[in-house]
Coordinates of N, CA and C in Angstrom, one line a residue:
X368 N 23.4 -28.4 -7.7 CA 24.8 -28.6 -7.3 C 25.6 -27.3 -7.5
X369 N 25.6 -26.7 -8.8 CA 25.9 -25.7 -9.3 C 25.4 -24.5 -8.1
X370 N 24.3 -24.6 -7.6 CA 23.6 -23.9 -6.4 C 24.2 -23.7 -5.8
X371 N 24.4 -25.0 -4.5 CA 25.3 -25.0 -3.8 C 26.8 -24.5 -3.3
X372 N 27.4 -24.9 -4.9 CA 28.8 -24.5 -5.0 C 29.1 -23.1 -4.7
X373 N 28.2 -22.0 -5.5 CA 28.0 -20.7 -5.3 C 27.9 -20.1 -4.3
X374 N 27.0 -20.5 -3.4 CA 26.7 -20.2 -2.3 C 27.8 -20.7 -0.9
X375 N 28.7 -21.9 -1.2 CA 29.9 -22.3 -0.8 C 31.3 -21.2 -0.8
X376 N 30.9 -20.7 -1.9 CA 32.2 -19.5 -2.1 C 31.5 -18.6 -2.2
X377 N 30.8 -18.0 -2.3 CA 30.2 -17.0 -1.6 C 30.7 -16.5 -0.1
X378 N 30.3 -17.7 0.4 CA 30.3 -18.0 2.0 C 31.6 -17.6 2.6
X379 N 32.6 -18.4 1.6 CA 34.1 -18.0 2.1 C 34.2 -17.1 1.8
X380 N 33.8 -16.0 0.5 CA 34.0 -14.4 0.3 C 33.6 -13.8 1.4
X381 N 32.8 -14.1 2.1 CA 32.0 -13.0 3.3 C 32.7 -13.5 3.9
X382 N 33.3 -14.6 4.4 CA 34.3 -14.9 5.9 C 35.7 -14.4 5.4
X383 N 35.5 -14.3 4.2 CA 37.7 -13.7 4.3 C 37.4 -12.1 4.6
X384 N 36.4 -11.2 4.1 CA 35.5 -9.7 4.1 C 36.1 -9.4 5.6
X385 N 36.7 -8.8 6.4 CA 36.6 -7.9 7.6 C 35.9 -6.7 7.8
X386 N 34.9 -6.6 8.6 CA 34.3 -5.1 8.5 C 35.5 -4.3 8.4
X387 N 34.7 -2.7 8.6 CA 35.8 -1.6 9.1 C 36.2 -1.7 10.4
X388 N 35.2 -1.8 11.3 CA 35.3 -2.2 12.7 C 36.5 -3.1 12.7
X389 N 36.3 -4.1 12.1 CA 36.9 -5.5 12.3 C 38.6 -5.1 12.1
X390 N 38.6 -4.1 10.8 CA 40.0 -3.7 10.3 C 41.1 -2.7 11.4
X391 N 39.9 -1.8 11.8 CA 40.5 -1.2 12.6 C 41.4 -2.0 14.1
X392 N 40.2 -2.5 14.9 CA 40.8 -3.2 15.8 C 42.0 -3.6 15.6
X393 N 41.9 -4.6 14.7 CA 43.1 -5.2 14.1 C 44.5 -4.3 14.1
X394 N 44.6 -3.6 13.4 CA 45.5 -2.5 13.1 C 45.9 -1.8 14.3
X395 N 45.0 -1.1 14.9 CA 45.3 -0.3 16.6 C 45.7 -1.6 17.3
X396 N 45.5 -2.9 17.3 CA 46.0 -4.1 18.6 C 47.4 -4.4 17.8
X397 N 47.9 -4.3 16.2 CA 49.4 -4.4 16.4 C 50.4 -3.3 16.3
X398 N 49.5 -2.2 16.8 CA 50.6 -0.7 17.3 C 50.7 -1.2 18.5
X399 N 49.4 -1.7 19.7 CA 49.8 -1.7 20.9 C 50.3 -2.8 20.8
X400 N 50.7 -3.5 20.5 CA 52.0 -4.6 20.6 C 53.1 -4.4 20.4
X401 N 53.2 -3.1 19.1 CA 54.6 -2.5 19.5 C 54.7 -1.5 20.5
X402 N 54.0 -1.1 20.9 CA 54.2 0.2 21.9 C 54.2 0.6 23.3
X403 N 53.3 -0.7 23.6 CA 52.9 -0.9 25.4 C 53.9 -1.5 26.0
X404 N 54.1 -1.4 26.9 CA 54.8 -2.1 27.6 C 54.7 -3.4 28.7
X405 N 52.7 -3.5 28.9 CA 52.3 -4.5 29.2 C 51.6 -5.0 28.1
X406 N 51.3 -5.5 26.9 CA 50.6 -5.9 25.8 C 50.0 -6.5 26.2
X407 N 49.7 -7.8 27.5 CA 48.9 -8.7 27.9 C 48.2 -8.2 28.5
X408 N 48.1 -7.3 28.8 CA 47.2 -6.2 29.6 C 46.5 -5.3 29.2
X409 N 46.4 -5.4 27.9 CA 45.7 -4.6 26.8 C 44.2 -4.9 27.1
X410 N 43.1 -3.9 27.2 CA 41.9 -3.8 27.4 C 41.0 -2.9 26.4
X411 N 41.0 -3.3 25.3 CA 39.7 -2.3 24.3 C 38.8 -1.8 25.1
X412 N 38.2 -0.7 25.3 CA 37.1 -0.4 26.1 C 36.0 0.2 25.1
X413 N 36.6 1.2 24.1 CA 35.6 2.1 23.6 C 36.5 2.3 22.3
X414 N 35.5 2.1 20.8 CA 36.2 2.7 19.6 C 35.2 3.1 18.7
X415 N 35.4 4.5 18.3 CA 34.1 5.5 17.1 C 35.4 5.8 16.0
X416 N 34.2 5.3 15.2 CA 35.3 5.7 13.9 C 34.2 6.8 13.0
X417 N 35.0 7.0 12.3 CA 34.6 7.8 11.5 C 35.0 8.3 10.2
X418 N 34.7 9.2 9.1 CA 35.7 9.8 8.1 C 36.7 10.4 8.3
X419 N 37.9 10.2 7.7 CA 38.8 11.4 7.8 C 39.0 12.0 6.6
X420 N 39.5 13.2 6.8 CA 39.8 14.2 6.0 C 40.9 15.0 6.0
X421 N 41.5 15.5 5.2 CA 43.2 16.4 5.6 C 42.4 17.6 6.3
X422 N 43.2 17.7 7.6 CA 42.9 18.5 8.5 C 44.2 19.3 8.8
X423 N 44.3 20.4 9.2 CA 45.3 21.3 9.8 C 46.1 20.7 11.2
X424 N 44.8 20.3 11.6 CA 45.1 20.0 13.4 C 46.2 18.4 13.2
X425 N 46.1 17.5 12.3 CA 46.7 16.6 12.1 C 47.0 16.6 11.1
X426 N 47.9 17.6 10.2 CA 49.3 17.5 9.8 C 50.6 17.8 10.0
X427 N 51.5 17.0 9.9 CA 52.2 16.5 10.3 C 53.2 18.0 10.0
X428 N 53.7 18.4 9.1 CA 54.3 20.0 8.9 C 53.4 20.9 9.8
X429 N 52.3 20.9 9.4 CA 51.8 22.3 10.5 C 52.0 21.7 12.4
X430 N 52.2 20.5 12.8 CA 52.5 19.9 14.3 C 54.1 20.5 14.2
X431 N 54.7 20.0 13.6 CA 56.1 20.7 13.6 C 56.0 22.1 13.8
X432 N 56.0 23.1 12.8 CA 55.8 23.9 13.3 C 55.1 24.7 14.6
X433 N 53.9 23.9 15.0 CA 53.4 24.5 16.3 C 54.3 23.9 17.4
X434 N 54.7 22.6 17.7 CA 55.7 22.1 18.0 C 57.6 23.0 18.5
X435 N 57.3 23.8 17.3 CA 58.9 25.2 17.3 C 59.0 26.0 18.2
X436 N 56.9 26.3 17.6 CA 56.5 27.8 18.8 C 56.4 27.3 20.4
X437 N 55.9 26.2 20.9 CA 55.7 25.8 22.0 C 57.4 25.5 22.6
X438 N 58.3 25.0 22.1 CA 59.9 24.9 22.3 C 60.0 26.5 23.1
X439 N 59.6 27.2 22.0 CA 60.3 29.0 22.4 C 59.8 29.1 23.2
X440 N 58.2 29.0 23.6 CA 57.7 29.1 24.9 C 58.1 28.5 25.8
X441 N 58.7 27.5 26.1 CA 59.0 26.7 27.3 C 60.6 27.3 27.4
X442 N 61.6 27.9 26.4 CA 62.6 28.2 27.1 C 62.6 29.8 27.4
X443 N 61.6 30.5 27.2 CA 61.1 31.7 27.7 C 60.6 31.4 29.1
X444 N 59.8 30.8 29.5 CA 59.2 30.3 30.4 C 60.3 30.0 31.5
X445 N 61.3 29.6 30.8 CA 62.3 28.8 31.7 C 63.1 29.9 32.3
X446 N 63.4 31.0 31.1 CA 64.2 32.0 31.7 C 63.5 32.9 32.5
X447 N 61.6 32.6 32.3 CA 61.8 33.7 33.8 C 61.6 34.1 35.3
X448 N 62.4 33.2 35.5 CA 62.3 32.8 37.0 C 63.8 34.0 36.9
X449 N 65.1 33.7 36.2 CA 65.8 34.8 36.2 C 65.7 35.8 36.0
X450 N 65.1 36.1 34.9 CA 64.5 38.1 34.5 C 63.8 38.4 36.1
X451 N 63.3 37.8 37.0 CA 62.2 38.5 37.9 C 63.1 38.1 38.5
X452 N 64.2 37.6 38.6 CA 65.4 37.8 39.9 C 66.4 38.8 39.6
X453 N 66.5 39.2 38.8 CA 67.4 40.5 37.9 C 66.9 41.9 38.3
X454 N 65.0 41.6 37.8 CA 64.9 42.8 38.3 C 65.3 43.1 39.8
X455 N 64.7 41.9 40.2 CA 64.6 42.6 41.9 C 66.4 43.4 42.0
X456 N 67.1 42.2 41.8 CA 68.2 42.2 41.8 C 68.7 44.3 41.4
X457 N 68.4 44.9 40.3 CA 68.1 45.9 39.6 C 67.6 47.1 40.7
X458 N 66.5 47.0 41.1 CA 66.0 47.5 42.6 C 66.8 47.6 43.7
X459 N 67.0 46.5 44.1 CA 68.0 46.8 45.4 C 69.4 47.4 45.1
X460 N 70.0 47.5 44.0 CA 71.3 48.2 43.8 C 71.6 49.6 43.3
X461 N 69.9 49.9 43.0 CA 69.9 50.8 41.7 C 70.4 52.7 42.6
X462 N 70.1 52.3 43.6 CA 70.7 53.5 44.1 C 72.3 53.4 44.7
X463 N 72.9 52.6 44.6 CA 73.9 52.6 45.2 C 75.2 52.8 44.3
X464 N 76.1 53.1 44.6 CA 77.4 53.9 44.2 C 78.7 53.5 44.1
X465 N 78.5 52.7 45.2 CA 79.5 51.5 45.2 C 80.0 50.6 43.9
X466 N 81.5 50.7 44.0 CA 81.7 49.4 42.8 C 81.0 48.4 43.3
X467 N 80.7 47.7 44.1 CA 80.0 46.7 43.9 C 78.4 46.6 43.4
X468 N 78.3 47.6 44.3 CA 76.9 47.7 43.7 C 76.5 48.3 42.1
X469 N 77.1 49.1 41.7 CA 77.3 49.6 40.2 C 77.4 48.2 39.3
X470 N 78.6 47.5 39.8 CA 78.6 45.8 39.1 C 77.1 45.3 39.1
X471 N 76.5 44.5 40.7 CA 75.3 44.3 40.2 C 74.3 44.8 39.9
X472 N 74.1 46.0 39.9 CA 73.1 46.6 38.7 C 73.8 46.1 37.4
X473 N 74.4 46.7 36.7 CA 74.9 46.1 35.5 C 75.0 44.6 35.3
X474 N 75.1 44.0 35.5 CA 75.2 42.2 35.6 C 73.6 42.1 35.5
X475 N 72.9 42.5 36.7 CA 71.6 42.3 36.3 C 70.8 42.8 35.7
X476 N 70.9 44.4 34.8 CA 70.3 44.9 33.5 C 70.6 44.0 32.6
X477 N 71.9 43.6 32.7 CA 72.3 42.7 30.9 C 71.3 41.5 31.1
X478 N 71.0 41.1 32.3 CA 70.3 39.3 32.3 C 68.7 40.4 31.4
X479 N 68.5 41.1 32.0 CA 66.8 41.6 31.8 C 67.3 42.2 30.6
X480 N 67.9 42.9 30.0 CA 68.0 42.9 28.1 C 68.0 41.6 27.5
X481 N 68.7 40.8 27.9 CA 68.9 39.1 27.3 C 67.5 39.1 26.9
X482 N 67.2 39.1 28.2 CA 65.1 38.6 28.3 C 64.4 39.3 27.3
X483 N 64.6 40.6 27.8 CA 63.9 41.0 26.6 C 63.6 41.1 25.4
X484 N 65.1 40.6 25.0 CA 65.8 40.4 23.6 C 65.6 39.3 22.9
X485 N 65.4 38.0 24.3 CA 64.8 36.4 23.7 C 63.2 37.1 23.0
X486 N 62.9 38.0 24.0 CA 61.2 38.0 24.0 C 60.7 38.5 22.6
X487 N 61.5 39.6 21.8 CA 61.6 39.8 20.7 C 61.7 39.0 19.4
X488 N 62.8 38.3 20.2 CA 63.4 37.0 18.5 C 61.7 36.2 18.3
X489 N 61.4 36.0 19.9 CA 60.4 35.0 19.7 C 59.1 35.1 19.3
X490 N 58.9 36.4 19.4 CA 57.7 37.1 18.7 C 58.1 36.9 17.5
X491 N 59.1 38.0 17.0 CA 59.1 37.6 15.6 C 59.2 36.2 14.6
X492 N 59.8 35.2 15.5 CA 60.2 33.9 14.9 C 58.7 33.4 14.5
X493 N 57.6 33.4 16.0 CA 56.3 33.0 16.1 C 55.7 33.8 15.3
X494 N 55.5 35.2 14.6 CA 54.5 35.5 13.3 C 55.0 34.5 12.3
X495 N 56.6 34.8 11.8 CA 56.5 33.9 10.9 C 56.1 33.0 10.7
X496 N 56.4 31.8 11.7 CA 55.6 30.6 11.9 C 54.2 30.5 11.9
X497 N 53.4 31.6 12.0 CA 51.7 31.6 12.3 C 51.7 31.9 10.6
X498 N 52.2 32.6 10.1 CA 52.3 33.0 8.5 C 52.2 31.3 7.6
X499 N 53.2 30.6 8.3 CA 53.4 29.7 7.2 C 52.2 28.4 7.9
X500 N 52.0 28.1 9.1 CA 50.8 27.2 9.3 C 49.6 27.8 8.4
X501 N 49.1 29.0 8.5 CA 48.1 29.7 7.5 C 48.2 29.5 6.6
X502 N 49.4 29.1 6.1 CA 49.4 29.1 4.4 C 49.1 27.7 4.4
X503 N 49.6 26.8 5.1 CA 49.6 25.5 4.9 C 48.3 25.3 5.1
X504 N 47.2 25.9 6.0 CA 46.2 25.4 6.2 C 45.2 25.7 5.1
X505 N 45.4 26.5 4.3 CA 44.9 26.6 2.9 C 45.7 25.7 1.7
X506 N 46.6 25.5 1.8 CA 47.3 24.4 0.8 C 46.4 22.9 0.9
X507 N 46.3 22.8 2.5 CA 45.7 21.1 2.2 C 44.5 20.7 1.9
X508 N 43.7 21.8 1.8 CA 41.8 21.8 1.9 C 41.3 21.0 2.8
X509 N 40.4 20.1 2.3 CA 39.3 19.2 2.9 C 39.0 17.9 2.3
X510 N 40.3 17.2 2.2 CA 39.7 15.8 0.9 C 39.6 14.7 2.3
X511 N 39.2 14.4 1.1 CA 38.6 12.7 1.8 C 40.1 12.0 1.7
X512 N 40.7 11.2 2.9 CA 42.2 10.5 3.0 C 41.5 9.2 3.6
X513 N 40.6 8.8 4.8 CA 40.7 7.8 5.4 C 39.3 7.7 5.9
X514 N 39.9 7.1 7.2 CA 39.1 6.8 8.6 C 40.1 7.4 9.7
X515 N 39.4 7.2 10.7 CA 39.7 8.2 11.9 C 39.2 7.5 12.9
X516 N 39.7 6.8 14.1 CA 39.1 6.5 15.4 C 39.2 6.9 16.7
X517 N 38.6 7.5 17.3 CA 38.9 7.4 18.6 C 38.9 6.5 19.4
X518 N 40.2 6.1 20.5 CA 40.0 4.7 20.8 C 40.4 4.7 22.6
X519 N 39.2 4.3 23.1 CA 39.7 3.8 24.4 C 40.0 3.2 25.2
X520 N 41.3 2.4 25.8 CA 41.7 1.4 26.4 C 42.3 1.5 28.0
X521 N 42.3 0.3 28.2 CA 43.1 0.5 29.3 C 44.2 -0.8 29.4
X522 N 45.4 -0.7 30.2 CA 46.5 -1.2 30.3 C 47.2 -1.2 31.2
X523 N 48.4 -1.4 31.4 CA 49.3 -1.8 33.0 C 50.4 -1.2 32.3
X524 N 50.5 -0.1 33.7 CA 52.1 0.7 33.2 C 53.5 -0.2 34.2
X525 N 54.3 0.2 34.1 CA 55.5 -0.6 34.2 C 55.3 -0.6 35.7
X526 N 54.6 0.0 36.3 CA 54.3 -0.4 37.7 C 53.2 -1.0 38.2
X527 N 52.9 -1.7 37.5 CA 51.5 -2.7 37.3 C 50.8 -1.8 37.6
X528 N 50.1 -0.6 37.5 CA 48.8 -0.9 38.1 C 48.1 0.4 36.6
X529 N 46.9 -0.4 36.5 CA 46.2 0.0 35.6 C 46.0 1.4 35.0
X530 N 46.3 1.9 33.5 CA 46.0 2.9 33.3 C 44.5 3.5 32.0
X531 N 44.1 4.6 32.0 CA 43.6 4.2 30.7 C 43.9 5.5 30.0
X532 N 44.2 4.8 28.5 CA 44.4 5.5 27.1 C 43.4 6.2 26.3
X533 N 43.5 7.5 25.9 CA 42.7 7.9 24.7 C 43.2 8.6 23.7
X534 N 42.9 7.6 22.3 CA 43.6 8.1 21.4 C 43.1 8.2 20.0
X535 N 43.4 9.4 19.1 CA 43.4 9.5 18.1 C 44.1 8.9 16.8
X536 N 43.5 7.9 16.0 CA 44.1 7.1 15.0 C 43.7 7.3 13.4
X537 N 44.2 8.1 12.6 CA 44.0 8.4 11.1 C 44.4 7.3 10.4
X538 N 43.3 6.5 9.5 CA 44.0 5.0 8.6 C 44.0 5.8 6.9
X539 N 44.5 5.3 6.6 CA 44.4 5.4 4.8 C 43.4 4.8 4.9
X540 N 42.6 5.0 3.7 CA 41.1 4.6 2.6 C 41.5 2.9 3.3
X541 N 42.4 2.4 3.3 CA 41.8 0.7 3.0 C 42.1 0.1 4.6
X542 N 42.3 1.0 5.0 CA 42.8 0.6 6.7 C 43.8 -0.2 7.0
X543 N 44.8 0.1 6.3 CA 46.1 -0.7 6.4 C 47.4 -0.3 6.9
X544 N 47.4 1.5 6.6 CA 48.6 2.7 6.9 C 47.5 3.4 8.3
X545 N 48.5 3.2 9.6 CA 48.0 4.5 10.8 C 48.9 5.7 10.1
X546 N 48.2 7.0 9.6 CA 48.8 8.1 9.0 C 49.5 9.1 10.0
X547 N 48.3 8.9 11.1 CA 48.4 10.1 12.2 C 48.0 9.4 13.7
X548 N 49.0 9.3 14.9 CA 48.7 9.2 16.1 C 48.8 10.4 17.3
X549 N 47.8 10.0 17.9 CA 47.8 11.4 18.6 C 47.1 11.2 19.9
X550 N 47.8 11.6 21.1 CA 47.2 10.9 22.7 C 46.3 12.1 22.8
X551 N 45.0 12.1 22.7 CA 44.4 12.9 23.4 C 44.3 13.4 24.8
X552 N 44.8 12.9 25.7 CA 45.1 13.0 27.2 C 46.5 14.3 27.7
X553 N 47.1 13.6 26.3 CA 48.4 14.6 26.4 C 48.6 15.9 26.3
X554 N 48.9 16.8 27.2 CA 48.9 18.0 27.7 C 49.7 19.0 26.4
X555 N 50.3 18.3 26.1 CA 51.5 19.2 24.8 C 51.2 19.1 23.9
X556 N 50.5 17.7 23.0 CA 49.3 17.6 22.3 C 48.2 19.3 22.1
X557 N 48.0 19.0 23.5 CA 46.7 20.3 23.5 C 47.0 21.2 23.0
X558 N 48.5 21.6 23.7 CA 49.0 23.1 23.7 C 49.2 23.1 22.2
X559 N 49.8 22.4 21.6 CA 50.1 22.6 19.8 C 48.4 23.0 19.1
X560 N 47.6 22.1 19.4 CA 46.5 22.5 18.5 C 46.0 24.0 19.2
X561 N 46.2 24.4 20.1 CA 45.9 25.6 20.8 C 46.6 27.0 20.0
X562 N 48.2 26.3 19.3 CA 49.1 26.9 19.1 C 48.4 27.3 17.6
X563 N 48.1 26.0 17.3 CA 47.5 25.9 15.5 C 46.4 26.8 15.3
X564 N 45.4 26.9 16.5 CA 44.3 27.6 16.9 C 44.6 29.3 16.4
X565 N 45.8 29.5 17.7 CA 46.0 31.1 17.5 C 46.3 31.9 16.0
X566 N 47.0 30.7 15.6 CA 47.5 30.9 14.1 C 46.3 31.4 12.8
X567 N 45.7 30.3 12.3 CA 44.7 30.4 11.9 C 43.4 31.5 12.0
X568 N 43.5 31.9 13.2 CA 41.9 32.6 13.8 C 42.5 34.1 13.1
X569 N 43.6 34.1 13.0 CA 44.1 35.6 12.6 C 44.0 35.4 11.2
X570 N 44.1 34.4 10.4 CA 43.5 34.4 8.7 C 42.1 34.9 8.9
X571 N 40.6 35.2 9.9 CA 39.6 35.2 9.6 C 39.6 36.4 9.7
X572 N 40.5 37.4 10.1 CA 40.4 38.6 10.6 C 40.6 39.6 9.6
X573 N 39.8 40.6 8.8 CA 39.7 41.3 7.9 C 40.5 42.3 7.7
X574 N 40.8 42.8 8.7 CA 41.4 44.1 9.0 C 42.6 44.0 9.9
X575 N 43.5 44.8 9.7 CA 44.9 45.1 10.4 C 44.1 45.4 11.9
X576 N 44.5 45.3 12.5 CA 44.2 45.8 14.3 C 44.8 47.3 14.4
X577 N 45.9 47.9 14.0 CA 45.6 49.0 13.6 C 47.5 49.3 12.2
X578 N 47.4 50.5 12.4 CA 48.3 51.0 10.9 C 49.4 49.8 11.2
X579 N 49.4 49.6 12.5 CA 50.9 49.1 12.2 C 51.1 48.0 12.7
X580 N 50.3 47.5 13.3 CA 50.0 45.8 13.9 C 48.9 45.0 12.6
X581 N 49.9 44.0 12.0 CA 48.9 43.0 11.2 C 48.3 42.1 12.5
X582 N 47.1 41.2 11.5 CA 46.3 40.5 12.4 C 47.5 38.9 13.3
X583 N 48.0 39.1 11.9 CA 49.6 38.0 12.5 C 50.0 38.0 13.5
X584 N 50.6 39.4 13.8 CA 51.4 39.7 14.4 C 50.5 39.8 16.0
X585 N 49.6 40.2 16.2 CA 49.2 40.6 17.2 C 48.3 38.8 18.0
X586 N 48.2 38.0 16.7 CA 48.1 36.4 17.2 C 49.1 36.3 18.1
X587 N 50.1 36.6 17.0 CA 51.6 35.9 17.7 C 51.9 36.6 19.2
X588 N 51.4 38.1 19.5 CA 51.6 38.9 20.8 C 50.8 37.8 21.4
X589 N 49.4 37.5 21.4 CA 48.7 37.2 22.3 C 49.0 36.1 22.9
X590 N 49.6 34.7 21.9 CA 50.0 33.6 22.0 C 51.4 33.4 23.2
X591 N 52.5 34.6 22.8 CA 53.7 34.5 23.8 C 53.0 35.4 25.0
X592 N 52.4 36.0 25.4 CA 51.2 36.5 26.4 C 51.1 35.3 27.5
X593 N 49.9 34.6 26.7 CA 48.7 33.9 27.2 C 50.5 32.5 27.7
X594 N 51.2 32.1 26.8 CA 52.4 31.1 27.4 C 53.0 31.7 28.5
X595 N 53.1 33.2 29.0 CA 53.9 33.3 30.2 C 53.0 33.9 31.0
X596 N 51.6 33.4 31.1 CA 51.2 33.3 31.7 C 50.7 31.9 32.6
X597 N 51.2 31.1 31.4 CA 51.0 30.2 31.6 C 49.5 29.1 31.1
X598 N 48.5 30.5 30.6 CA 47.9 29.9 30.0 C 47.7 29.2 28.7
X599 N 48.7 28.7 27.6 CA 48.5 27.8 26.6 C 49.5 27.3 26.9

């Protein structure tokens, strides 16, 4: 009897137990209940879990900061459709003698100093900022925090017709707290860890690039570069 009873509650211990699997699901299906907009249309497709660990790429201070740098880029970006209408602007007046023309040359030198002068602040702003993600990315090491899933779904956007999701989900150790979300798909997403990338790669760099360029500094050139060009 005594047998039986054991193996009775036993029984119920292993049915109240949720795997990890089991925990996860759970937890990602009541974010997407707060967050979708069709929730009945929620479709699990694919989920890998794994360890997590304090990472650079997903914390939340060093996102912020890459986050600052990609801002500067985009309103650099934005001003230069004007700087390359200044110059021209600059060109066509620059020989001419006329009050008028004397005006816009001058009107349009000052737009192209402005520019220049954004382009400066934001160098400088961005070493700083490459300075302090580096530091942070040595402050947080490598501990063990959680679990980690990648998760793939699909769902109905407000115009019914089906999309699908992939996402990055950081749990605390017991799978209770989502620490860190993050759309893999998402384009701005990329650009920040791209941004976190440039930062970093100049801590591995031994040597100054030369007397008077640190390895910082010349991240930070490459980074506002490679943004008006459009490539990060």
């Amino acid at each position: 009897m005594r047998k039986i009873l054991f193996l009775m509650i036993f029984a119920l211990i292993m049915a109240g137990c949720k795997s990890r699997e089991e925990k996860v699901a759970e937890v990602i299906k009541q974010e997407m209940f707060k967050t979708l907009y069709d929730f009945e249309s929620y479709e699990p497709i694919e989920t890998k879990i794994d360890s997590a660990f304090t990472s650079i790429y997903t914390d939340t201070l060093a996102l912020l900061y890459a986050n600052e740098v990609s801002e500067m880029f985009n309103e650099l970006d934005d001003a230069k459709m004007e700087y390359e209408s200044a110059k021209s602007t600059m060109e066509i007046w620059s020989d001419s003698y006329s009050s008028l023309g004397v005006y816009k040359f001058n009107e349009a030198k000052k737009k192209v100093n402005d520019y220049i002068e954004k382009i400066d602040n934001a160098l400088k702003r961005t070493e700083n900022i490459y300075e302090s993600i580096k530091k942070r990315n040595n402050e947080i090491g490598h501990s063990f925090i959680g679990w980690k899933a990648t998760h793939k779904f699909r769902c109905k956007t407000k115009g019914g017709n089906f999309d699908l999701g992939n996402y990055l989900y950081v749990f605390d150790k017991k799978i209770e707290t989502i620490l860190h979300i993050e759309d893999m798909d998402n384009k701005n997403n990329s650009r920040l860890i791209e941004i976190i990338n440039e930062a970093i790669k100049s801590d591995n760099t031994k040597e100054d690039i030369d007397t008077n360029t640190s390895a910082t500094e010349q991240a930070a050139s490459d980074s506002l570069s490679k943004a008006l060009k459009g490539e990060i």
